[in-house]
Short mmCIF file of C-alpha atoms in Angstrom, two decimals:
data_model
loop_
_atom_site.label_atom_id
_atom_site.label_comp_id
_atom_site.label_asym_id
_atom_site.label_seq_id
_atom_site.Cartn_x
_atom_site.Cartn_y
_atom_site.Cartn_z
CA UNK L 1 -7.52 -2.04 -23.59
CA UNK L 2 -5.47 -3.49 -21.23
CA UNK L 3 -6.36 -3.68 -17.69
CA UNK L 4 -5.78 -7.10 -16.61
CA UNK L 5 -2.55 -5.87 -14.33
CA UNK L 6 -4.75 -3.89 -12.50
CA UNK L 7 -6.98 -6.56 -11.13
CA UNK L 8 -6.76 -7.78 -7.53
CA UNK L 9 -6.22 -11.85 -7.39
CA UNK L 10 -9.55 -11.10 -4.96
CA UNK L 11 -11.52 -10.24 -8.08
CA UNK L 12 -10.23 -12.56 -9.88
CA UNK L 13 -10.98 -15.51 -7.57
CA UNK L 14 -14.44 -14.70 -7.87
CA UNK L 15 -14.08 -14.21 -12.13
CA UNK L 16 -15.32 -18.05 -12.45
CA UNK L 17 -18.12 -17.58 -10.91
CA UNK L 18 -18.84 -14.76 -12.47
CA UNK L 19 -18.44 -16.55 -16.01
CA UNK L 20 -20.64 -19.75 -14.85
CA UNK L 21 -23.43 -17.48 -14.26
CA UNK L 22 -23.29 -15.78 -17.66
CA UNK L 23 -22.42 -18.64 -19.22
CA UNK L 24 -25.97 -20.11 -17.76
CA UNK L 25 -27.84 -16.73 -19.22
CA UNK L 26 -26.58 -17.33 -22.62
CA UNK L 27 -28.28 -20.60 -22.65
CA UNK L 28 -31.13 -19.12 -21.62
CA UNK L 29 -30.69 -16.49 -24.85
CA UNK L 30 -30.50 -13.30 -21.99
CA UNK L 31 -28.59 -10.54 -23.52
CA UNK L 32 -28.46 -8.16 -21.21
CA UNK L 33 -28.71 -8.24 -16.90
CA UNK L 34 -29.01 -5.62 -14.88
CA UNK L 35 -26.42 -5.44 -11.52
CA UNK L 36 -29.58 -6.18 -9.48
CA UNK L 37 -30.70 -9.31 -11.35
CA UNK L 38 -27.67 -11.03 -11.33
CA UNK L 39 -26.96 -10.00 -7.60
CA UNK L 40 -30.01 -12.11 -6.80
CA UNK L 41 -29.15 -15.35 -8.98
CA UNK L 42 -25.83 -15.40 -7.38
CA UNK L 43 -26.81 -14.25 -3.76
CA UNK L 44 -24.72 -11.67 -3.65
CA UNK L 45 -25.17 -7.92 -3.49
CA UNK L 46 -25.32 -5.79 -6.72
CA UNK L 47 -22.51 -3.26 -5.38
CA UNK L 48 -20.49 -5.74 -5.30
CA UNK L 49 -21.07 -7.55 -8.88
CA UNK L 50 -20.89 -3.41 -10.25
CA UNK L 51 -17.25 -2.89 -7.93
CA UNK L 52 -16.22 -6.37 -9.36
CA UNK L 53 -17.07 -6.02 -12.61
CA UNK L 54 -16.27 -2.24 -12.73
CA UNK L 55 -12.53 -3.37 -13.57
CA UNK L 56 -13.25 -4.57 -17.04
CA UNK L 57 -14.85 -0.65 -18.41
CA UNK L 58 -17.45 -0.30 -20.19
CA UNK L 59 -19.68 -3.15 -19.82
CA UNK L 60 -22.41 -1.79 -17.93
CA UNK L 61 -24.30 0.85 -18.52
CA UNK L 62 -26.61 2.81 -16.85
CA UNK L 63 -30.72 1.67 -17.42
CA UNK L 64 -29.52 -0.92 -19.55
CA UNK L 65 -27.08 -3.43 -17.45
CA UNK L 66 -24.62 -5.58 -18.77
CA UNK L 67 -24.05 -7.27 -22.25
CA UNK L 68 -23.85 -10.39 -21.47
CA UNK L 69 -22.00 -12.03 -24.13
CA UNK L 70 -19.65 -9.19 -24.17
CA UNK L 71 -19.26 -9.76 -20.88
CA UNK L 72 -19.24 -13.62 -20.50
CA UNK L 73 -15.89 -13.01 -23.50
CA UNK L 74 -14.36 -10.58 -21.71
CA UNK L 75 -13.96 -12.54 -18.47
CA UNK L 76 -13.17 -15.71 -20.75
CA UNK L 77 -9.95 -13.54 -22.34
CA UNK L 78 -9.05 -12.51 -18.95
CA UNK L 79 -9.26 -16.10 -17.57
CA UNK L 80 -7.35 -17.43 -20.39
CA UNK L 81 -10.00 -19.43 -21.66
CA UNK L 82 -9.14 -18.65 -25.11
CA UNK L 83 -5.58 -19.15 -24.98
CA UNK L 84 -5.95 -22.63 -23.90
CA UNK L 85 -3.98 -24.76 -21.90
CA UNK L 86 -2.36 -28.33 -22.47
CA UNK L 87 -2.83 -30.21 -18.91
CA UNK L 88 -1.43 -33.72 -17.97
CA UNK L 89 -2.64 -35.44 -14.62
CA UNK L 90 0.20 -37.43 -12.78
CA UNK L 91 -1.81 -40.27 -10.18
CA UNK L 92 -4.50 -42.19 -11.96
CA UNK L 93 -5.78 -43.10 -9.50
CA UNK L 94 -9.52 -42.16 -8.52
CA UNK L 95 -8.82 -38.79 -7.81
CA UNK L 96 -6.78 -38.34 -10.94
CA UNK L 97 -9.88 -40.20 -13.13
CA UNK L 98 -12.20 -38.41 -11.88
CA UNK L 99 -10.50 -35.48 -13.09
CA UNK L 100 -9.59 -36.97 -16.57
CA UNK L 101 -12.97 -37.87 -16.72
CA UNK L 102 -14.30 -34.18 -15.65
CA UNK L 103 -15.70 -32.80 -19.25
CA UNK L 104 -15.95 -29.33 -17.91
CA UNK L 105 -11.93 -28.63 -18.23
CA UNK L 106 -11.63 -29.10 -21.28
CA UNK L 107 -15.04 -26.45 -22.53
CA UNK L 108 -12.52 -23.77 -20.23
CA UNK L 109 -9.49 -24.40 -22.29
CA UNK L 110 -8.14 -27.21 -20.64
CA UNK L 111 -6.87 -29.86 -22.84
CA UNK L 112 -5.42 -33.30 -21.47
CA UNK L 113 -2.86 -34.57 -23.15
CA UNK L 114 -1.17 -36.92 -20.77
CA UNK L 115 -2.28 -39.53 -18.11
CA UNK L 116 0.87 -40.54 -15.83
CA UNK L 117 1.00 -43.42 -13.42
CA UNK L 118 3.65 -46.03 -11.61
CA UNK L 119 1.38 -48.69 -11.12
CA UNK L 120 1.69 -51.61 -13.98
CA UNK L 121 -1.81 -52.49 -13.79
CA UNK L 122 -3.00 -48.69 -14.46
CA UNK L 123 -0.57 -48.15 -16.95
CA UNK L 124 -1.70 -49.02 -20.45
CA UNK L 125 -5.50 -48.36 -19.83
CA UNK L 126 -7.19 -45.91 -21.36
CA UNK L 127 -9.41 -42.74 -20.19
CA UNK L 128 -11.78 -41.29 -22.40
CA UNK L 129 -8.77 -41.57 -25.38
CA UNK L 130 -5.81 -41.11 -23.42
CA UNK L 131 -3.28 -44.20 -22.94
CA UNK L 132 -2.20 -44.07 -19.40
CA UNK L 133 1.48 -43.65 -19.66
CA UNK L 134 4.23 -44.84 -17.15
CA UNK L 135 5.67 -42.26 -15.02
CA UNK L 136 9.15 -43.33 -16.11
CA UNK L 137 8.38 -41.94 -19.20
CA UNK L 138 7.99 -38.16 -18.65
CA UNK L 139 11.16 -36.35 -18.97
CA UNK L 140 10.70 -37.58 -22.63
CA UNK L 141 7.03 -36.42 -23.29
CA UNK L 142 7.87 -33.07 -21.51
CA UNK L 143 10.62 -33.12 -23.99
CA UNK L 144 8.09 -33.10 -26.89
CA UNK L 145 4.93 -32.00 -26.32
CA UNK L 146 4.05 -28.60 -24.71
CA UNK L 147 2.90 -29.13 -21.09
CA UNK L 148 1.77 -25.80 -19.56
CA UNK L 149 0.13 -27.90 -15.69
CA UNK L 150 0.44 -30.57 -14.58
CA UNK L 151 -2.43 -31.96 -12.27
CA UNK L 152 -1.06 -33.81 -9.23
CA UNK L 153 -3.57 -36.73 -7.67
CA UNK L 154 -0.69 -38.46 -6.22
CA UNK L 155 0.11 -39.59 -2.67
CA UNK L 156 0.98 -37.23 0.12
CA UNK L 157 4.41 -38.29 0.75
CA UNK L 158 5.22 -38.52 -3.11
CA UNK L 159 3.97 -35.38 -4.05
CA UNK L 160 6.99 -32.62 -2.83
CA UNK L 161 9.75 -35.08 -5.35
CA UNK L 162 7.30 -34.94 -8.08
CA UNK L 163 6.43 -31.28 -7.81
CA UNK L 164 9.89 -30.17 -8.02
CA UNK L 165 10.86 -32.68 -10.83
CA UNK L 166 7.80 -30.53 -12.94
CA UNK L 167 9.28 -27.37 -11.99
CA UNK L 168 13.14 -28.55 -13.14
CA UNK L 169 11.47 -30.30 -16.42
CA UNK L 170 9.90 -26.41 -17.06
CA UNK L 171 6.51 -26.75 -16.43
CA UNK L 172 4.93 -23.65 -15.33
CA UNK L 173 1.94 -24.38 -13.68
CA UNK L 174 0.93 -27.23 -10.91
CA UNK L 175 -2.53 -27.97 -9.82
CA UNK L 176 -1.91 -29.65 -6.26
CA UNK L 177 -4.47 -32.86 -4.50
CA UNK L 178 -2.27 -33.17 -1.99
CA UNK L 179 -3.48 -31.87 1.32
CA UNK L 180 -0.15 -29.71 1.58
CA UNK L 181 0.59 -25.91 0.90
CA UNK L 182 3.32 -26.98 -1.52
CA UNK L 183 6.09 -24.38 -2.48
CA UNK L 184 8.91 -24.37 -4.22
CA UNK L 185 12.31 -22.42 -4.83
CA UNK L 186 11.43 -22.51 -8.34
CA UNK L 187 9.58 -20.31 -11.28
CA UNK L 188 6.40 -22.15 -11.46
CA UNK L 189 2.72 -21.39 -10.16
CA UNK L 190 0.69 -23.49 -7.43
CA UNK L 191 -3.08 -23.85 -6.78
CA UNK L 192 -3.51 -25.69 -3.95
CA UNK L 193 -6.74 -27.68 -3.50
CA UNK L 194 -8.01 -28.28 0.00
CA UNK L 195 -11.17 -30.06 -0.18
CA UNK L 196 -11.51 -30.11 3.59
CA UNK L 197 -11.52 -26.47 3.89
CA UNK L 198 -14.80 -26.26 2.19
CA UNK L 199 -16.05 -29.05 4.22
CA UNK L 200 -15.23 -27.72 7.56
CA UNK L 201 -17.17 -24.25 6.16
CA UNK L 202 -20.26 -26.58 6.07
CA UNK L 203 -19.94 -28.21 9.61
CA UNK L 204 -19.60 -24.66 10.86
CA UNK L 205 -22.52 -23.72 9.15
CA UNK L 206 -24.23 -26.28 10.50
CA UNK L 207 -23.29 -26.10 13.88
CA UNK L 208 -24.45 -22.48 13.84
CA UNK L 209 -27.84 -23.44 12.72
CA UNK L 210 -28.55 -26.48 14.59
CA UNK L 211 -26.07 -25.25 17.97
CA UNK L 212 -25.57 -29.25 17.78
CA UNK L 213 -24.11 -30.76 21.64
CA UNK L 214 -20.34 -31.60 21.38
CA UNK U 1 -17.04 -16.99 25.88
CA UNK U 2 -19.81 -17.13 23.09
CA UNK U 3 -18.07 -15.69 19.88
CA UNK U 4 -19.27 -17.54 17.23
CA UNK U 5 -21.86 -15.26 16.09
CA UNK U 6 -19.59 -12.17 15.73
CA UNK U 7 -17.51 -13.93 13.30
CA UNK U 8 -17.73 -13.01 9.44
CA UNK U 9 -18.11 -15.60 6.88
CA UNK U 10 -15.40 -14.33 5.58
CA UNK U 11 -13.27 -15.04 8.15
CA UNK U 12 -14.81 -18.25 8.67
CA UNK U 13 -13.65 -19.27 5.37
CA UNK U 14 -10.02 -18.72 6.05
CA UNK U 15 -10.49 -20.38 9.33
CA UNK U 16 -9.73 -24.09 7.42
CA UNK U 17 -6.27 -22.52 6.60
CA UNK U 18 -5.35 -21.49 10.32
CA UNK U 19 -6.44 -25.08 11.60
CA UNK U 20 -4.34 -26.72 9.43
CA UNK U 21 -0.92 -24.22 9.89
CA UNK U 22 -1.81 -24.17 13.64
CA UNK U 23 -1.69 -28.17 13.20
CA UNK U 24 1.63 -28.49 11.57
CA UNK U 25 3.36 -26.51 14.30
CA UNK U 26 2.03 -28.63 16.69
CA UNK U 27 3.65 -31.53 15.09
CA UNK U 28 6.58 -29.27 14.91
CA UNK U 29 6.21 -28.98 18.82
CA UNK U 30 6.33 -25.12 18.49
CA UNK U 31 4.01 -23.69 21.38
CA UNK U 32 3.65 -20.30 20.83
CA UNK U 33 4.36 -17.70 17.65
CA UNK U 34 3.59 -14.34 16.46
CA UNK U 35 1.62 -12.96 14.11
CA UNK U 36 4.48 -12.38 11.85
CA UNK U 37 5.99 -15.74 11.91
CA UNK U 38 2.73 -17.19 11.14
CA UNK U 39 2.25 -14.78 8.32
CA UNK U 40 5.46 -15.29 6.85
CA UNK U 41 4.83 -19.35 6.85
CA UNK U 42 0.87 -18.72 5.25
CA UNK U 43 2.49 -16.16 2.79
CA UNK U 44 -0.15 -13.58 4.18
CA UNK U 45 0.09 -10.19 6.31
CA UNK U 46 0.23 -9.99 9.98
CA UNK U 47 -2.05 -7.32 9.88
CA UNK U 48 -4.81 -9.32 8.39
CA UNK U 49 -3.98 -12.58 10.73
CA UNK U 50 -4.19 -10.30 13.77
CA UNK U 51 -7.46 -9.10 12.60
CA UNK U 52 -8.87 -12.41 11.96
CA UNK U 53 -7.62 -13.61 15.08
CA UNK U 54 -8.93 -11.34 17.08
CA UNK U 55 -12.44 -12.25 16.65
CA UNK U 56 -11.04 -15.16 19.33
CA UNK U 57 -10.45 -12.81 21.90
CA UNK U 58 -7.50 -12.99 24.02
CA UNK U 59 -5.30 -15.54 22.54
CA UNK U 60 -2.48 -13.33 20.60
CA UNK U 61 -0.29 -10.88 23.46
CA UNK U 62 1.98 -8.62 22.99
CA UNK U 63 5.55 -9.82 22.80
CA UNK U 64 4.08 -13.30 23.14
CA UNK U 65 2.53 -14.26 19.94
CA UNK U 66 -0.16 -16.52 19.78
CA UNK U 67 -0.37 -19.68 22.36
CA UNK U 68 -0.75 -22.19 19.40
CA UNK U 69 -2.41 -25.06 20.92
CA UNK U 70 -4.94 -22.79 22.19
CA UNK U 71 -5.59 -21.30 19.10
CA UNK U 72 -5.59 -24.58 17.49
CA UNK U 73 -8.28 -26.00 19.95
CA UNK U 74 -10.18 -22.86 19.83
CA UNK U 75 -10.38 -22.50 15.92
CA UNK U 76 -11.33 -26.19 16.13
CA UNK U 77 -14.13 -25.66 18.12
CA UNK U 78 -15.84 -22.86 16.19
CA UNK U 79 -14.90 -25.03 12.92
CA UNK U 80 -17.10 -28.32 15.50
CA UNK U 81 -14.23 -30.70 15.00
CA UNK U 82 -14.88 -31.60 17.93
CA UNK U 83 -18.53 -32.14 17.93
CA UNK U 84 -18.43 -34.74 14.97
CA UNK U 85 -20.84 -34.92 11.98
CA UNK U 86 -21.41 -38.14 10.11
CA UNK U 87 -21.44 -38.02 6.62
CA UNK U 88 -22.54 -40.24 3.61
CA UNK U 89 -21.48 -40.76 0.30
CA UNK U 90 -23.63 -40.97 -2.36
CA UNK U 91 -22.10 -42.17 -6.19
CA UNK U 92 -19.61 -44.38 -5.51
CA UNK U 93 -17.79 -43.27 -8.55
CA UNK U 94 -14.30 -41.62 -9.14
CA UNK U 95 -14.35 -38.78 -7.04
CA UNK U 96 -16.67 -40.53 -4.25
CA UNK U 97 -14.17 -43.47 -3.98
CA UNK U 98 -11.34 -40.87 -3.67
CA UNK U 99 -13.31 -38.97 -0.40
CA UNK U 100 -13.79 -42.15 0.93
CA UNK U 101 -10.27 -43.21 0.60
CA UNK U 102 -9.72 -39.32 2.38
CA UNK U 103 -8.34 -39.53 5.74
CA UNK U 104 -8.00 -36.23 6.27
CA UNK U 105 -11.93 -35.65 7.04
CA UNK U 106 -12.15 -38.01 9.91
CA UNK U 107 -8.81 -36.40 11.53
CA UNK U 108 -11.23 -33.20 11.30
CA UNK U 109 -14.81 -34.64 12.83
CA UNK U 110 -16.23 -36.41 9.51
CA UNK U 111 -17.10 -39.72 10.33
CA UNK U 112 -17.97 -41.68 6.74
CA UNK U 113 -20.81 -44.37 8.15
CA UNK U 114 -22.53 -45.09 4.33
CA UNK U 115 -21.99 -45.01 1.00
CA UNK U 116 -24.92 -45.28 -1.71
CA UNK U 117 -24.91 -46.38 -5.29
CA UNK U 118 -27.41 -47.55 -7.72
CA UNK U 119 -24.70 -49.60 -10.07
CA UNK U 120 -24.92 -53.09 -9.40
CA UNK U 121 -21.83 -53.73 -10.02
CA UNK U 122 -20.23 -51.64 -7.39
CA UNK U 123 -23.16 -52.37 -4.50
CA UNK U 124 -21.69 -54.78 -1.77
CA UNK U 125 -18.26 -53.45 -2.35
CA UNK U 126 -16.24 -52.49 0.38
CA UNK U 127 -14.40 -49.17 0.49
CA UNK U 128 -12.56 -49.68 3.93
CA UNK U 129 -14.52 -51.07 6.03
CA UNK U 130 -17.54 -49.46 4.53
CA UNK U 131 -20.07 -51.78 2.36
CA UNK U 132 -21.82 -49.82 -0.59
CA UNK U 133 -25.26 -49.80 -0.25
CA UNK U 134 -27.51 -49.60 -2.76
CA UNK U 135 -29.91 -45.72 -3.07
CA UNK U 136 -33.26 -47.62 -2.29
CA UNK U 137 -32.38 -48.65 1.00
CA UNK U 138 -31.57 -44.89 1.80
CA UNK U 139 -34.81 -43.99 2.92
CA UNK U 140 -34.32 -46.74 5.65
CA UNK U 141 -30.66 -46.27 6.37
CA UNK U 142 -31.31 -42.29 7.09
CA UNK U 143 -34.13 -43.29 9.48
CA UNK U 144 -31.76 -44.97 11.62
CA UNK U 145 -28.93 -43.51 11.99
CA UNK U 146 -27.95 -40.17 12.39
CA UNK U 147 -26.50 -38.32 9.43
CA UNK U 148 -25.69 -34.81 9.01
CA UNK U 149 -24.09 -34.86 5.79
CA UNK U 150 -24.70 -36.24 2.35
CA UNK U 151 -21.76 -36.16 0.03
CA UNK U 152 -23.25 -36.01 -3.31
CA UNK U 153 -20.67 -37.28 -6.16
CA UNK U 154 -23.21 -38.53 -8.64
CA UNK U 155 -24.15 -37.37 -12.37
CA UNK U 156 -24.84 -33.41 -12.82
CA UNK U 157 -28.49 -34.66 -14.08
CA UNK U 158 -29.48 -36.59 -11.24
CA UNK U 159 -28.38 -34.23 -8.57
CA UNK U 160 -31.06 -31.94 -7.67
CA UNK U 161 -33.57 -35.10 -7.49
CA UNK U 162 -31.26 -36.46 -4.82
CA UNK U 163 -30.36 -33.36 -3.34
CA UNK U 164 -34.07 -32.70 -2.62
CA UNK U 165 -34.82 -36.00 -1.56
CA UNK U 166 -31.90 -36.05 0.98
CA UNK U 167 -33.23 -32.63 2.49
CA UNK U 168 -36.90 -34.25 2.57
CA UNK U 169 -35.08 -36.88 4.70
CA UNK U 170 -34.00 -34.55 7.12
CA UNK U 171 -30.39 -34.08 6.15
CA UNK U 172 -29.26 -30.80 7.33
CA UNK U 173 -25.95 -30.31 5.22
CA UNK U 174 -25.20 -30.60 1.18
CA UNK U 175 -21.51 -31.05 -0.21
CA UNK U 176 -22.52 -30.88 -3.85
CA UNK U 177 -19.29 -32.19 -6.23
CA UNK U 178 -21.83 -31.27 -9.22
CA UNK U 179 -20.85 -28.18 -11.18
CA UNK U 180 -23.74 -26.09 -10.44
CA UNK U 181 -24.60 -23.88 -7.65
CA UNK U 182 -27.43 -25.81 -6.43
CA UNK U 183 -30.47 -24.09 -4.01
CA UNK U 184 -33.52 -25.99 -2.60
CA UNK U 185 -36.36 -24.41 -1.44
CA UNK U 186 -35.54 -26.50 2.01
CA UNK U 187 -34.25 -25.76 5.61
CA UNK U 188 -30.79 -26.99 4.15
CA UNK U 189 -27.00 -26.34 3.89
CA UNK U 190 -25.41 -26.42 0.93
CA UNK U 191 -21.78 -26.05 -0.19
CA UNK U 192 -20.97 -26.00 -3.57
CA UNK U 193 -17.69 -27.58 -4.72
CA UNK U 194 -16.15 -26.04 -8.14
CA UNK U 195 -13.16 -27.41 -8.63
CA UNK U 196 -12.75 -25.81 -12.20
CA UNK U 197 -12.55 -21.92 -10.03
CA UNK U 198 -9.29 -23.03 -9.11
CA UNK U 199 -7.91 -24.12 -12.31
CA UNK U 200 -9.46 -20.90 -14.11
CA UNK U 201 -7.59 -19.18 -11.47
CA UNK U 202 -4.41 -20.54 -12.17
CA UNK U 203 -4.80 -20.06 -15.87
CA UNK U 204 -5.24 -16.77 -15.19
CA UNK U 205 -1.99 -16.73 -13.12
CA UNK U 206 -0.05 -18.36 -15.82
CA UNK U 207 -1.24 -16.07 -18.48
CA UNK U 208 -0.69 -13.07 -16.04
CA UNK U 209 3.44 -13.94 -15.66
CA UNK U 210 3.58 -15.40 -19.26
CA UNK U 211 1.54 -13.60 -20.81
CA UNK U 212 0.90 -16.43 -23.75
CA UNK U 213 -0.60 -15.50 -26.97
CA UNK U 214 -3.91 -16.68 -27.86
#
């Protein structure tokens, strides 16, 4: 069965959250969830979990809910959890460690396989059991290993150059720190993280509670 | 003009983006521009940036566009960049060094005026001008000065202790770096960051246009 064409990138953003929350309830050995039950551990409403989840078939059923295992590997396929992904981060710096160091990545099929940085007194370390490579050095590893993203926690101004040289060494995918919406003329995919946009979301929230004086 | 509480959270969310579009024009000295030049640049419709916009009233006219410093100031105001929160940091690790080290939240009403640790070795440090304090003196740092919002970059274990402990202090806004969607039974804010949702979604993207085998 394939449907995954037919699923709107809306959905899809909110897949991961939907695979957290199963992924908690198999933990907990729950099979099965009703629409309602899950609506209220993730605060949402149950039509929308049963129009969300209503793109993957037969999952739920009527007076008996969802599988969730079935469902929890399902979402997984359609994430690309079990394909699996080989990552490198480029910027080691604290940003870029704290991702290296992030063990959730890797339990979602992404491996890292490469630590990049120009620094001479970064370079050599090690993360977890990754030598910290020089960034002089990565046409070469491209050359050899299969890189599907590459993870850029690099500095503002650097970060357009070093995109584009990931896109012309054929990497496919780029996971963006920089607060930028990076694009480029070239065949590769960008997800853009802007940690400030969720942290403005929570100073309007709280200036809507509180009505705090300017 | 009292809008605020018309306004979807759904459009609030997408509000971040605006700000920071509206922004770059600005330093592009571009005053005014429709709905369709500012869709084409956010790689969005105009239909769905006119509806957005509108909750703001009468900023967008025909055959003018949008006034973009007005906008700007406007979206800025319901987003209270301009009535300032001040934040802490606590777990002066990886990813709390790396907010720190942020600019980009002050430029946008974040003031950083502590950061908490409980490792010895990194209490007294300075990150900017800021000294790490130590988490006992918390309880006395919090009772005098004002602080709306505690960062929490600390260990996934030790987060809902400190979570509730902050709200029991009278904080009034979470940003949570742990993966987990946490809830207190407290009159408290909460925004969850998951930074894996965006790399599942672009695994999802790279699977969709590569279609990789498992």
């Amino acid at each position: 069965m394939d449907l995954k064409r037919k699923i709107s990138i809306a959905v899809i953003r909110r897949l991961p959250r939907y695979y957290r929350y199963l992924s908690d309830l198999l933990k907990l050995d729950i099979t099965r969830i009703s629409s309602k039950e899950l609506a209220a551990r993730m605060d949402i409403t149950a039509s929308q979990i049963r129009q969300d989840l209503n793109c993957f078939g037969g999952f739920g059923q009527q007076g008996y809910g969802y599988n969730v295992e079935l469902l929890f590997n399902e979402i997984g396929k359609i994430l690309g959890v079990d394909s699996g992904f080989n990552t490198i981060i480029i910027g080691a710096g604290n940003m870029g460690q704290a991702l290296a160091n992030y063990g959730n990545f890797e339990k979602r099929g992404f491996r890292l396989v490469g630590i990049f940085d120009v620094n001479p007194q970064i370079v050599g370390k090690r993360i977890k059991d990754i030598q910290i490579m020089h960034f002089d050095s990565i046409d070469e590893f491209i050359k050899n290993n299969r890189v599907d993203i590459a993870i850029l926690t690099i500095p503002y101004n650097a970060t357009p150059a070093v995109a584009e040289k990931m896109a012309r060494l054929g990497i496919k995918g780029l996971w963006n720190f920089s607060p930028m919406d990076l694009k480029l003329p070239y065949d590769v995919i960008i997800e853009n993280v802007h940690l400030s946009d969720s942290l403005m979301v929570l100073g309007y929230k709280l200036n809507q509670k509180y009505r705090r004086q300017a």
